[in-house]
The first five atom37 places (N, CA, C, CB, O) and aatype in JSON, in Angstrom:
{
  "aatype": [20, 20, 20, 20, 20, 20, 20, 20, 20, 20, 20, 20, 20, 20, 20, 20, 20, 20, 20, 20, 20, 20, 20, 20, 20, 20, 20, 20, 20, 20, 20, 20, 20, 20, 20, 20, 20, 20, 20, 20, 20, 20, 20, 20, 20, 20, 20, 20, 20, 20, 20, 20, 20, 20, 20, 20, 20, 20, 20, 20, 20, 20, 20, 20, 20, 20, 20, 20, 20, 20, 20, 20, 20, 20, 20, 20, 20, 20, 20, 20, 20, 20, 20, 20, 20, 20, 20, 20, 20, 20, 20, 20, 20, 20, 20, 20, 20, 20, 20, 20, 20, 20, 20, 20, 20, 20, 20, 20, 20, 20, 20, 20, 20, 20, 20, 20, 20, 20],
  "atom_mask": [
    [1, 1, 1, 1, 1],
    [1, 1, 1, 1, 1],
    [1, 1, 1, 1, 1],
    [1, 1, 1, 1, 1],
    [1, 1, 1, 1, 1],
    [1, 1, 1, 1, 1],
    [1, 1, 1, 1, 1],
    [1, 1, 1, 1, 1],
    [1, 1, 1, 1, 1],
    [1, 1, 1, 1, 1],
    [1, 1, 1, 1, 1],
    [1, 1, 1, 1, 1],
    [1, 1, 1, 1, 1],
    [1, 1, 1, 1, 1],
    [1, 1, 1, 1, 1],
    [1, 1, 1, 1, 1],
    [1, 1, 1, 1, 1],
    [1, 1, 1, 1, 1],
    [1, 1, 1, 1, 1],
    [1, 1, 1, 1, 1],
    [1, 1, 1, 1, 1],
    [1, 1, 1, 1, 1],
    [1, 1, 1, 1, 1],
    [1, 1, 1, 1, 1],
    [1, 1, 1, 1, 1],
    [1, 1, 1, 1, 1],
    [1, 1, 1, 1, 1],
    [1, 1, 1, 1, 1],
    [1, 1, 1, 1, 1],
    [1, 1, 1, 1, 1],
    [1, 1, 1, 1, 1],
    [1, 1, 1, 1, 1],
    [1, 1, 1, 1, 1],
    [1, 1, 1, 1, 1],
    [1, 1, 1, 1, 1],
    [1, 1, 1, 1, 1],
    [1, 1, 1, 1, 1],
    [1, 1, 1, 1, 1],
    [1, 1, 1, 1, 1],
    [1, 1, 1, 1, 1],
    [1, 1, 1, 1, 1],
    [1, 1, 1, 1, 1],
    [1, 1, 1, 1, 1],
    [1, 1, 1, 1, 1],
    [1, 1, 1, 1, 1],
    [1, 1, 1, 1, 1],
    [1, 1, 1, 1, 1],
    [1, 1, 1, 1, 1],
    [1, 1, 1, 1, 1],
    [1, 1, 1, 1, 1],
    [1, 1, 1, 1, 1],
    [1, 1, 1, 1, 1],
    [1, 1, 1, 1, 1],
    [1, 1, 1, 1, 1],
    [1, 1, 1, 1, 1],
    [1, 1, 1, 1, 1],
    [1, 1, 1, 1, 1],
    [1, 1, 1, 1, 1],
    [1, 1, 1, 1, 1],
    [1, 1, 1, 1, 1],
    [1, 1, 1, 1, 1],
    [1, 1, 1, 1, 1],
    [1, 1, 1, 1, 1],
    [1, 1, 1, 1, 1],
    [1, 1, 1, 1, 1],
    [1, 1, 1, 1, 1],
    [1, 1, 1, 1, 1],
    [1, 1, 1, 1, 1],
    [1, 1, 1, 1, 1],
    [1, 1, 1, 1, 1],
    [1, 1, 1, 1, 1],
    [1, 1, 1, 1, 1],
    [1, 1, 1, 1, 1],
    [1, 1, 1, 1, 1],
    [1, 1, 1, 1, 1],
    [1, 1, 1, 1, 1],
    [1, 1, 1, 1, 1],
    [1, 1, 1, 1, 1],
    [1, 1, 1, 1, 1],
    [1, 1, 1, 1, 1],
    [1, 1, 1, 1, 1],
    [1, 1, 1, 1, 1],
    [1, 1, 1, 1, 1],
    [1, 1, 1, 1, 1],
    [1, 1, 1, 1, 1],
    [1, 1, 1, 1, 1],
    [1, 1, 1, 1, 1],
    [1, 1, 1, 1, 1],
    [1, 1, 1, 1, 1],
    [1, 1, 1, 1, 1],
    [1, 1, 1, 1, 1],
    [1, 1, 1, 1, 1],
    [1, 1, 1, 1, 1],
    [1, 1, 1, 1, 1],
    [1, 1, 1, 1, 1],
    [1, 1, 1, 1, 1],
    [1, 1, 1, 1, 1],
    [1, 1, 1, 1, 1],
    [1, 1, 1, 1, 1],
    [1, 1, 1, 1, 1],
    [1, 1, 1, 1, 1],
    [1, 1, 1, 1, 1],
    [1, 1, 1, 1, 1],
    [1, 1, 1, 1, 1],
    [1, 1, 1, 1, 1],
    [1, 1, 1, 1, 1],
    [1, 1, 1, 1, 1],
    [1, 1, 1, 1, 1],
    [1, 1, 1, 1, 1],
    [1, 1, 1, 1, 1],
    [1, 1, 1, 1, 1],
    [1, 1, 1, 1, 1],
    [1, 1, 1, 1, 1],
    [1, 1, 1, 1, 1],
    [1, 1, 1, 1, 1],
    [1, 1, 1, 1, 1],
    [1, 1, 1, 1, 1],
    [1, 1, 1, 1, 1]
  ],
  "atom_positions": [
    [[-9.82, -10.03, -32.6], [-9.7, -10.07, -31.42], [-8.1, -9.28, -30.69], [-9.94, -11.57, -31.24], [-6.89, -9.47, -30.71]],
    [[-8.73, -8.69, -30.32], [-7.53, -7.95, -29.41], [-6.56, -8.15, -28.44], [-7.9, -7.26, -28.86], [-6.86, -7.95, -27.26]],
    [[-5.17, -8.59, -28.8], [-4.71, -9.03, -27.2], [-2.84, -8.37, -27.22], [-4.84, -11.4, -26.94], [-1.87, -8.45, -27.98]],
    [[-3.11, -7.89, -26.19], [-2.06, -7.13, -25.88], [-0.59, -7.75, -25.24], [-2.65, -6.24, -25.03], [-1.07, -8.78, -24.75]],
    [[0.48, -7.81, -25.0], [1.25, -7.75, -24.56], [2.22, -7.18, -23.97], [1.3, -8.01, -24.85], [2.61, -6.34, -24.79]],
    [[3.08, -7.09, -22.74], [4.24, -6.0, -21.87], [3.75, -5.14, -21.41], [5.32, -5.3, -22.51], [3.43, -5.37, -20.25]],
    [[3.47, -4.1, -21.78], [3.39, -2.36, -21.18], [2.01, -2.31, -22.38], [5.33, -0.88, -21.59], [2.2, -2.59, -23.56]],
    [[0.67, -1.92, -21.86], [-0.38, -1.23, -22.9], [-0.48, 0.29, -22.07], [-2.19, -2.24, -23.05], [-0.03, 0.62, -20.97]],
    [[-1.04, 0.82, -22.78], [-0.8, 2.08, -22.55], [-2.56, 3.08, -23.36], [1.04, 2.4, -23.41], [-2.9, 3.2, -24.53]],
    [[-3.18, 3.53, -22.19], [-4.34, 3.43, -22.97], [-4.42, 4.33, -24.18], [-5.44, 3.67, -22.14], [-5.55, 4.39, -24.68]],
    [[-3.12, 5.34, -25.0], [-2.95, 5.61, -26.18], [-2.89, 5.03, -27.28], [-2.32, 6.02, -26.2], [-2.88, 5.48, -28.42]],
    [[-2.8, 3.48, -26.71], [-2.3, 2.74, -27.76], [-3.97, 2.19, -27.49], [-0.66, 1.67, -27.63], [-4.55, 2.1, -28.57]],
    [[-4.69, 1.89, -26.53], [-5.82, 1.37, -26.83], [-7.06, 2.49, -27.9], [-6.3, 0.96, -25.31], [-7.85, 2.37, -28.84]],
    [[-6.54, 3.53, -26.98], [-7.84, 4.4, -28.1], [-7.47, 4.53, -29.78], [-8.01, 6.35, -27.54], [-8.16, 4.76, -30.78]],
    [[-5.79, 4.21, -29.53], [-5.59, 4.4, -31.03], [-6.45, 3.35, -31.93], [-3.99, 4.23, -31.36], [-7.17, 3.49, -32.92]],
    [[-6.02, 2.15, -31.09], [-6.71, 1.04, -32.33], [-8.37, 0.81, -32.03], [-5.85, -0.79, -32.23], [-8.89, -0.04, -32.75]],
    [[-8.88, 1.2, -31.44], [-9.72, 1.28, -31.04], [-10.81, 2.68, -32.17], [-9.23, 1.36, -29.58], [-12.02, 2.71, -32.4]],
    [[-9.59, 3.71, -32.62], [-10.14, 4.25, -33.87], [-9.68, 3.78, -34.48], [-10.17, 5.35, -34.27], [-10.12, 4.3, -35.5]],
    [[-9.02, 3.08, -34.8], [-9.06, 2.26, -36.67], [-10.54, 1.54, -36.11], [-7.22, 0.55, -37.35], [-11.63, 2.09, -36.26]],
    [[-10.38, 0.3, -35.5], [-10.95, -0.73, -35.27], [-12.34, -0.15, -35.74], [-10.73, -1.3, -33.87], [-12.89, -0.72, -36.68]],
    [[-13.11, 1.23, -35.01], [-14.28, 2.12, -35.09], [-13.92, 3.23, -36.53], [-14.44, 3.04, -33.41], [-14.52, 4.04, -37.23]],
    [[-12.86, 2.78, -36.43], [-12.8, 4.84, -38.0], [-13.95, 4.36, -38.86], [-10.68, 5.2, -39.78], [-14.18, 5.3, -39.61]],
    [[-14.45, 3.75, -39.03], [-15.81, 3.97, -39.92], [-17.64, 3.47, -39.43], [-15.39, 3.03, -41.31], [-17.98, 2.47, -38.8]],
    [[-18.24, 4.21, -39.8], [-19.22, 3.16, -39.24], [-20.16, 2.27, -39.82], [-19.92, 3.69, -38.55], [-21.07, 1.58, -39.35]],
    [[-19.53, 2.53, -41.4], [-19.91, 0.51, -42.21], [-18.65, -0.04, -41.53], [-19.75, 0.11, -44.64], [-19.25, 0.82, -40.88]],
    [[-17.41, -0.62, -40.93], [-16.72, -1.05, -40.12], [-17.58, -1.31, -38.88], [-15.67, -0.25, -40.02], [-17.69, -2.48, -38.49]],
    [[-18.03, -0.58, -38.4], [-18.34, -1.09, -36.78], [-19.9, -1.79, -36.54], [-18.27, 0.43, -35.66], [-20.45, -2.31, -35.57]],
    [[-20.31, -1.52, -38.0], [-21.49, -2.15, -38.47], [-21.56, -3.51, -38.39], [-21.72, -1.84, -39.69], [-22.49, -4.28, -38.15]],
    [[-19.87, -3.75, -38.74], [-19.97, -5.23, -38.95], [-19.05, -6.54, -38.73], [-20.17, -5.26, -40.05], [-18.58, -7.53, -39.29]],
    [[-19.19, -5.37, -36.65], [-18.63, -6.41, -35.46], [-19.48, -6.71, -34.8], [-17.66, -6.03, -34.53], [-20.19, -6.06, -34.03]],
    [[-19.46, -7.53, -35.02], [-20.3, -8.67, -34.03], [-20.16, -8.94, -32.76], [-20.17, -9.88, -34.38], [-21.05, -8.98, -31.91]],
    [[-18.77, -9.16, -32.6], [-18.16, -9.59, -31.21], [-16.59, -9.05, -31.08], [-18.2, -11.35, -31.07], [-16.2, -8.55, -32.13]],
    [[-15.33, -9.06, -29.71], [-14.53, -8.64, -30.18], [-14.62, -8.84, -28.94], [-14.28, -7.75, -31.04], [-15.52, -8.6, -28.14]],
    [[-12.88, -9.62, -28.78], [-12.05, -10.55, -27.71], [-11.25, -9.25, -27.73], [-11.21, -12.28, -28.15], [-10.58, -8.83, -28.67]],
    [[-11.5, -8.43, -26.0], [-9.42, -8.33, -25.61], [-8.92, -8.68, -24.66], [-8.64, -7.05, -25.46], [-9.15, -8.45, -23.47]],
    [[-8.08, -9.36, -25.23], [-6.94, -10.14, -24.06], [-6.36, -9.25, -23.64], [-5.8, -11.19, -24.49], [-5.81, -8.4, -24.34]],
    [[-6.37, -9.27, -22.14], [-4.76, -8.89, -21.66], [-4.13, -9.98, -20.51], [-4.74, -7.19, -20.87], [-4.0, -9.74, -19.31]],
    [[-3.75, -11.39, -21.32], [-3.48, -12.22, -20.38], [-1.85, -12.09, -20.2], [-4.05, -13.63, -20.76], [-1.23, -12.75, -19.36]],
    [[-1.44, -11.46, -20.79], [0.03, -11.46, -21.68], [0.05, -10.18, -21.21], [0.2, -11.75, -23.52], [1.05, -9.76, -21.8]],
    [[-0.37, -9.23, -20.53], [0.01, -7.82, -20.41], [0.58, -8.23, -18.87], [-1.37, -6.5, -20.6], [0.11, -9.12, -18.16]],
    [[1.8, -7.3, -18.52], [2.74, -7.05, -17.95], [2.09, -6.22, -16.96], [3.75, -6.59, -18.72], [1.88, -6.58, -15.8]],
    [[1.65, -4.65, -17.62], [1.45, -3.64, -16.95], [0.63, -2.48, -17.71], [2.68, -3.28, -16.51], [1.1, -2.03, -18.76]],
    [[-0.4, -2.06, -17.28], [-1.67, -1.24, -17.48], [-1.71, 0.2, -17.78], [-2.38, -1.33, -16.38], [-2.8, 0.55, -17.34]],
    [[-1.14, 1.23, -18.3], [-0.95, 2.14, -17.98], [-2.11, 3.01, -18.33], [0.13, 2.37, -18.32], [-2.32, 3.42, -19.47]],
    [[-2.93, 3.28, -17.17], [-4.35, 3.92, -17.42], [-4.99, 4.53, -16.47], [-5.25, 3.07, -17.81], [-4.95, 3.6, -15.67]],
    [[-5.53, 5.33, -15.94], [-5.85, 6.51, -14.93], [-7.13, 5.82, -14.72], [-5.89, 8.27, -15.48], [-7.19, 4.59, -14.78]],
    [[-8.53, 6.83, -14.38], [-9.5, 6.79, -14.48], [-10.31, 7.64, -15.85], [-9.68, 7.04, -13.29], [-11.34, 7.43, -16.5]],
    [[-9.18, 8.74, -15.86], [-9.86, 9.2, -16.83], [-9.37, 8.72, -18.36], [-9.83, 10.6, -16.62], [-10.15, 8.66, -19.32]],
    [[-8.27, 8.47, -18.41], [-7.72, 7.43, -20.07], [-9.16, 6.24, -19.71], [-5.27, 6.2, -19.97], [-9.92, 6.01, -20.65]],
    [[-9.33, 5.78, -18.76], [-10.3, 4.44, -19.0], [-11.61, 5.32, -19.02], [-10.29, 3.03, -17.61], [-12.45, 4.52, -19.42]],
    [[-12.22, 6.46, -18.83], [-13.28, 6.95, -19.36], [-13.43, 7.14, -21.05], [-13.36, 8.13, -18.67], [-14.15, 6.53, -21.83]],
    [[-12.65, 8.03, -21.25], [-12.23, 8.14, -22.63], [-12.27, 6.28, -24.08], [-10.36, 8.82, -22.17], [-12.8, 5.93, -25.14]],
    [[-11.56, 5.89, -23.28], [-11.72, 3.94, -23.59], [-13.09, 3.78, -23.75], [-11.22, 2.69, -22.15], [-13.51, 3.26, -24.78]],
    [[-14.14, 4.28, -22.58], [-15.69, 3.91, -22.24], [-16.16, 4.67, -23.6], [-16.46, 4.62, -20.51], [-16.87, 4.14, -24.46]],
    [[-15.62, 6.09, -23.65], [-16.41, 7.01, -23.91], [-17.01, 6.3, -25.62], [-15.52, 8.61, -23.78], [-18.13, 6.18, -26.11]],
    [[-15.06, 5.84, -26.29], [-15.08, 5.71, -27.51], [-15.94, 3.73, -27.89], [-13.24, 6.11, -27.96], [-16.42, 3.23, -28.91]],
    [[-15.84, 3.48, -27.22], [-16.67, 1.99, -27.24], [-18.24, 2.63, -27.06], [-16.14, 0.69, -25.68], [-18.83, 2.53, -28.14]],
    [[-18.83, 3.06, -26.32], [-20.18, 4.32, -26.24], [-20.5, 4.11, -27.85], [-19.6, 6.44, -25.71], [-21.28, 3.41, -28.49]],
    [[-19.49, 5.05, -28.16], [-20.21, 5.88, -29.06], [-20.11, 4.78, -30.67], [-19.31, 7.67, -29.12], [-20.56, 4.91, -31.81]],
    [[-19.33, 3.81, -30.02], [-19.19, 2.68, -30.73], [-20.71, 2.08, -30.83], [-18.1, 1.73, -30.03], [-21.5, 2.26, -31.75]],
    [[-20.89, 1.36, -29.7], [-21.97, 1.29, -29.43], [-23.49, 1.91, -29.71], [-21.67, 1.33, -28.68], [-24.48, 1.24, -29.41]],
    [[-23.58, 2.95, -30.17], [-24.89, 4.03, -31.06], [-24.88, 3.34, -32.06], [-24.66, 5.79, -31.55], [-25.9, 3.06, -32.68]],
    [[-23.92, 3.03, -32.32], [-23.72, 2.43, -34.43], [-23.55, 1.48, -34.28], [-22.48, 2.83, -35.66], [-24.32, 1.53, -35.23]],
    [[-23.29, 0.41, -34.05], [-23.07, -0.98, -33.49], [-24.03, -1.41, -31.96], [-21.32, -1.03, -33.17], [-23.49, -1.76, -30.91]],
    [[-25.61, -1.27, -32.17], [-25.79, -2.23, -30.54], [-26.04, -3.19, -30.54], [-26.67, -2.01, -29.57], [-26.71, -3.4, -29.52]],
    [[-25.89, -4.27, -31.26], [-25.88, -5.32, -31.25], [-24.33, -6.32, -30.75], [-26.41, -5.38, -32.46], [-24.05, -7.52, -30.7]],
    [[-23.59, -4.99, -30.42], [-22.2, -5.53, -30.69], [-21.99, -6.24, -29.18], [-20.94, -4.2, -31.15], [-22.79, -6.17, -28.24]],
    [[-20.71, -6.95, -29.2], [-20.98, -7.82, -27.89], [-19.25, -7.21, -27.45], [-21.38, -10.03, -28.17], [-18.58, -7.0, -28.46]],
    [[-18.64, -6.97, -26.38], [-17.81, -6.32, -26.31], [-17.08, -8.08, -25.14], [-18.23, -4.46, -25.77], [-17.8, -8.44, -24.2]],
    [[-15.96, -8.75, -25.38], [-15.53, -9.27, -23.86], [-14.33, -8.83, -23.65], [-15.49, -10.82, -23.59], [-13.49, -8.55, -24.51]],
    [[-14.23, -8.74, -22.28], [-12.48, -8.75, -22.22], [-11.9, -9.57, -20.38], [-11.83, -6.44, -22.35], [-12.31, -9.97, -19.29]],
    [[-11.04, -9.43, -20.97], [-10.31, -11.01, -20.37], [-8.85, -10.41, -19.24], [-9.44, -12.26, -22.24], [-7.71, -10.18, -19.65]],
    [[-9.12, -10.34, -18.48], [-8.18, -9.6, -17.43], [-7.58, -10.76, -16.24], [-9.2, -8.28, -16.58], [-8.39, -11.34, -15.52]],
    [[-6.22, -11.01, -16.11], [-6.2, -11.91, -15.26], [-5.56, -11.52, -14.29], [-5.83, -12.95, -15.65], [-5.5, -12.19, -13.25]],
    [[-4.87, -10.22, -14.44], [-4.09, -9.99, -12.91], [-5.24, -8.63, -12.44], [-1.89, -9.36, -13.08], [-5.89, -7.94, -13.22]],
    [[-5.22, -8.53, -10.87], [-5.88, -7.6, -10.35], [-6.65, -6.12, -10.95], [-5.06, -7.41, -9.59], [-7.7, -5.67, -11.43]],
    [[-5.05, -5.72, -10.46], [-4.9, -4.25, -11.12], [-6.15, -3.87, -12.47], [-3.13, -4.22, -11.87], [-6.99, -2.96, -12.44]],
    [[-5.86, -5.09, -13.81], [-6.5, -5.42, -15.05], [-7.42, -5.58, -15.03], [-6.24, -6.2, -15.66], [-8.11, -5.03, -15.89]],
    [[-8.17, -6.62, -13.85], [-9.52, -6.52, -13.62], [-9.78, -5.42, -13.29], [-10.02, -7.27, -12.83], [-9.76, -4.7, -14.29]],
    [[-10.04, -4.83, -12.32], [-10.52, -3.74, -12.17], [-10.49, -2.21, -13.0], [-10.17, -3.72, -11.19], [-11.26, -1.26, -12.84]],
    [[-9.7, -2.29, -13.62], [-9.81, -1.28, -14.55], [-10.91, -1.91, -15.32], [-8.48, -0.92, -15.35], [-11.9, -1.23, -15.61]],
    [[-10.8, -3.27, -15.69], [-11.79, -3.41, -17.2], [-13.06, -3.28, -16.56], [-11.74, -5.07, -18.21], [-14.04, -2.92, -17.22]],
    [[-13.16, -3.54, -15.25], [-14.48, -3.31, -14.7], [-15.27, -1.86, -14.47], [-14.36, -3.9, -13.5], [-16.49, -1.68, -14.56]],
    [[-14.18, -0.79, -14.11], [-13.81, 0.17, -14.3], [-15.1, 0.64, -15.75], [-12.13, 0.0, -14.45], [-16.23, 1.11, -15.61]],
    [[-14.44, 0.31, -16.92], [-15.17, 0.45, -17.79], [-15.95, 0.02, -17.93], [-14.94, 0.43, -18.46], [-16.8, 0.6, -18.62]],
    [[-16.24, -1.34, -17.37], [-17.5, -2.11, -17.9], [-18.37, -1.55, -16.94], [-17.49, -3.83, -17.9], [-19.51, -1.65, -17.4]],
    [[-18.37, -0.81, -15.42], [-19.18, -0.18, -14.41], [-19.67, 1.54, -16.33], [-17.67, 0.44, -12.16], [-20.82, 1.54, -16.78]],
    [[-19.0, 2.21, -16.73], [-19.27, 3.39, -17.37], [-20.03, 3.18, -18.56], [-18.11, 4.08, -17.65], [-20.84, 3.88, -19.17]],
    [[-19.45, 1.78, -18.76], [-20.41, 1.16, -19.81], [-21.78, 0.82, -19.59], [-19.92, 0.02, -20.22], [-22.33, 0.52, -20.65]],
    [[-22.91, 0.74, -18.08], [-23.7, 0.07, -17.78], [-25.11, 0.21, -18.89], [-23.8, 0.39, -16.39], [-25.75, -0.71, -19.39]],
    [[-25.35, 1.89, -19.07], [-26.13, 2.32, -20.34], [-25.94, 2.4, -22.11], [-26.28, 3.45, -20.02], [-26.73, 2.71, -23.01]],
    [[-24.6, 2.0, -22.11], [-24.46, 1.9, -23.12], [-25.22, 0.67, -24.05], [-23.3, 1.99, -23.05], [-25.35, -0.47, -23.61]],
    [[-25.68, 1.05, -25.34], [-26.59, 0.02, -25.8], [-25.84, -1.39, -26.67], [-27.65, 0.85, -26.79], [-26.32, -2.01, -27.62]],
    [[-24.47, -1.63, -25.93], [-24.05, -3.07, -26.84], [-23.61, -3.44, -25.55], [-22.77, -3.13, -28.33], [-23.62, -2.6, -24.65]],
    [[-23.07, -4.98, -25.25], [-23.01, -6.27, -23.8], [-22.07, -6.26, -23.98], [-23.6, -7.81, -23.59], [-21.49, -6.41, -25.06]],
    [[-21.51, -6.0, -22.6], [-20.16, -5.57, -22.24], [-20.01, -6.68, -21.12], [-19.99, -3.88, -21.72], [-20.96, -7.11, -20.47]],
    [[-18.51, -7.17, -20.96], [-18.77, -8.66, -19.78], [-17.18, -8.68, -19.35], [-19.42, -10.66, -20.74], [-16.52, -9.34, -20.16]],
    [[-16.37, -8.11, -18.24], [-15.43, -8.71, -17.51], [-14.75, -10.26, -17.94], [-16.08, -8.74, -16.26], [-15.5, -10.87, -18.71]],
    [[-13.81, -10.82, -17.68], [-13.67, -12.45, -17.19], [-12.39, -12.58, -16.97], [-14.12, -13.66, -18.23], [-11.58, -11.83, -17.5]],
    [[-12.07, -13.48, -16.2], [-10.76, -13.6, -15.95], [-9.92, -14.87, -16.6], [-10.69, -13.6, -14.53], [-8.75, -15.22, -16.5]],
    [[-11.01, -15.38, -17.29], [-10.32, -16.24, -18.35], [-10.92, -16.49, -19.79], [-10.16, -17.54, -17.77], [-12.09, -16.7, -20.11]],
    [[-9.99, -16.42, -20.4], [-10.43, -16.54, -21.81], [-11.25, -17.83, -22.03], [-9.2, -16.53, -22.76], [-11.32, -18.03, -23.24]],
    [[-11.88, -18.76, -21.35], [-12.3, -19.8, -22.1], [-13.79, -19.04, -20.94], [-11.35, -21.73, -22.06], [-14.92, -19.36, -21.31]],
    [[-13.73, -18.5, -20.17], [-15.21, -18.29, -19.89], [-15.53, -17.11, -20.51], [-15.6, -18.23, -18.43], [-16.72, -16.82, -20.32]],
    [[-14.66, -15.99, -21.46], [-15.4, -15.16, -22.36], [-15.47, -15.89, -22.97], [-15.11, -14.07, -22.88], [-16.66, -16.19, -23.1]],
    [[-14.62, -16.7, -23.76], [-15.54, -17.49, -25.17], [-16.73, -18.17, -25.06], [-14.8, -18.61, -25.84], [-17.47, -18.25, -26.04]],
    [[-16.95, -18.55, -24.28], [-18.21, -18.93, -23.29], [-19.03, -18.06, -23.22], [-17.97, -19.2, -21.94], [-19.74, -18.29, -24.2]],
    [[-19.36, -17.33, -22.79], [-20.43, -16.34, -23.09], [-20.81, -15.5, -24.46], [-20.19, -15.44, -22.21], [-21.97, -15.3, -24.8]],
    [[-19.53, -15.0, -25.26], [-19.6, -14.69, -26.49], [-20.49, -16.15, -27.57], [-17.91, -14.32, -26.82], [-21.21, -16.09, -28.57]],
    [[-20.16, -16.9, -27.04], [-20.98, -18.34, -27.74], [-22.54, -18.2, -27.75], [-20.68, -19.86, -26.75], [-23.36, -18.42, -28.64]],
    [[-22.73, -17.55, -25.82], [-23.61, -17.77, -25.37], [-25.04, -16.87, -25.94], [-23.16, -17.71, -24.16], [-26.24, -17.06, -26.15]],
    [[-24.08, -15.86, -26.02], [-24.93, -14.05, -26.45], [-25.12, -14.83, -28.15], [-23.33, -11.8, -26.36], [-26.17, -15.38, -28.48]],
    [[-23.98, -14.73, -28.99], [-24.73, -15.02, -30.22], [-25.93, -15.94, -29.94], [-23.79, -15.68, -31.28], [-27.13, -15.7, -29.88]],
    [[-25.2, -17.13, -29.79], [-26.89, -18.34, -29.95], [-27.62, -17.38, -29.13], [-26.96, -20.43, -29.03], [-28.77, -17.78, -29.29]],
    [[-27.68, -16.55, -28.48], [-29.23, -15.77, -28.2], [-29.86, -14.76, -29.13], [-29.18, -14.92, -26.91], [-31.07, -14.52, -29.25]],
    [[-28.59, -14.06, -29.96], [-29.72, -13.56, -30.77], [-29.5, -14.25, -32.28], [-29.71, -11.8, -30.8], [-30.12, -13.8, -33.25]],
    [[-28.7, -15.22, -32.4], [-29.26, -15.77, -33.8], [-27.86, -15.25, -34.03], [-30.83, -15.14, -34.74], [-27.06, -16.18, -34.1]],
    [[-27.49, -14.47, -34.12], [-26.14, -14.27, -35.04], [-25.16, -15.43, -35.54], [-25.22, -13.39, -34.26], [-24.18, -15.16, -36.22]]
  ]
}
């Protein structure tokens, strides 16, 4: 789980994802990722930064097309930015979805894992 707190910048998200998806071997081992913005007060990202994050995730999805990414975003702005990211990844090989609560996201992940037999 990636959990943000306080103010989160696009640069911070990209840096974390560069480490997380740093090697193809590690990326292939990721079954699912839960990104939790529940405790985030502010997200410093515009459309270009969201596009860069989506592109980084798309590259990870090419390496691991079975990966599942769920995002929890309570605040309207965070939800909107997350939905923009999700739309940018519609044609990506992995599955993504944005939720308003962690229990919803966790239930979706469990249902997806059950469907794939993982």
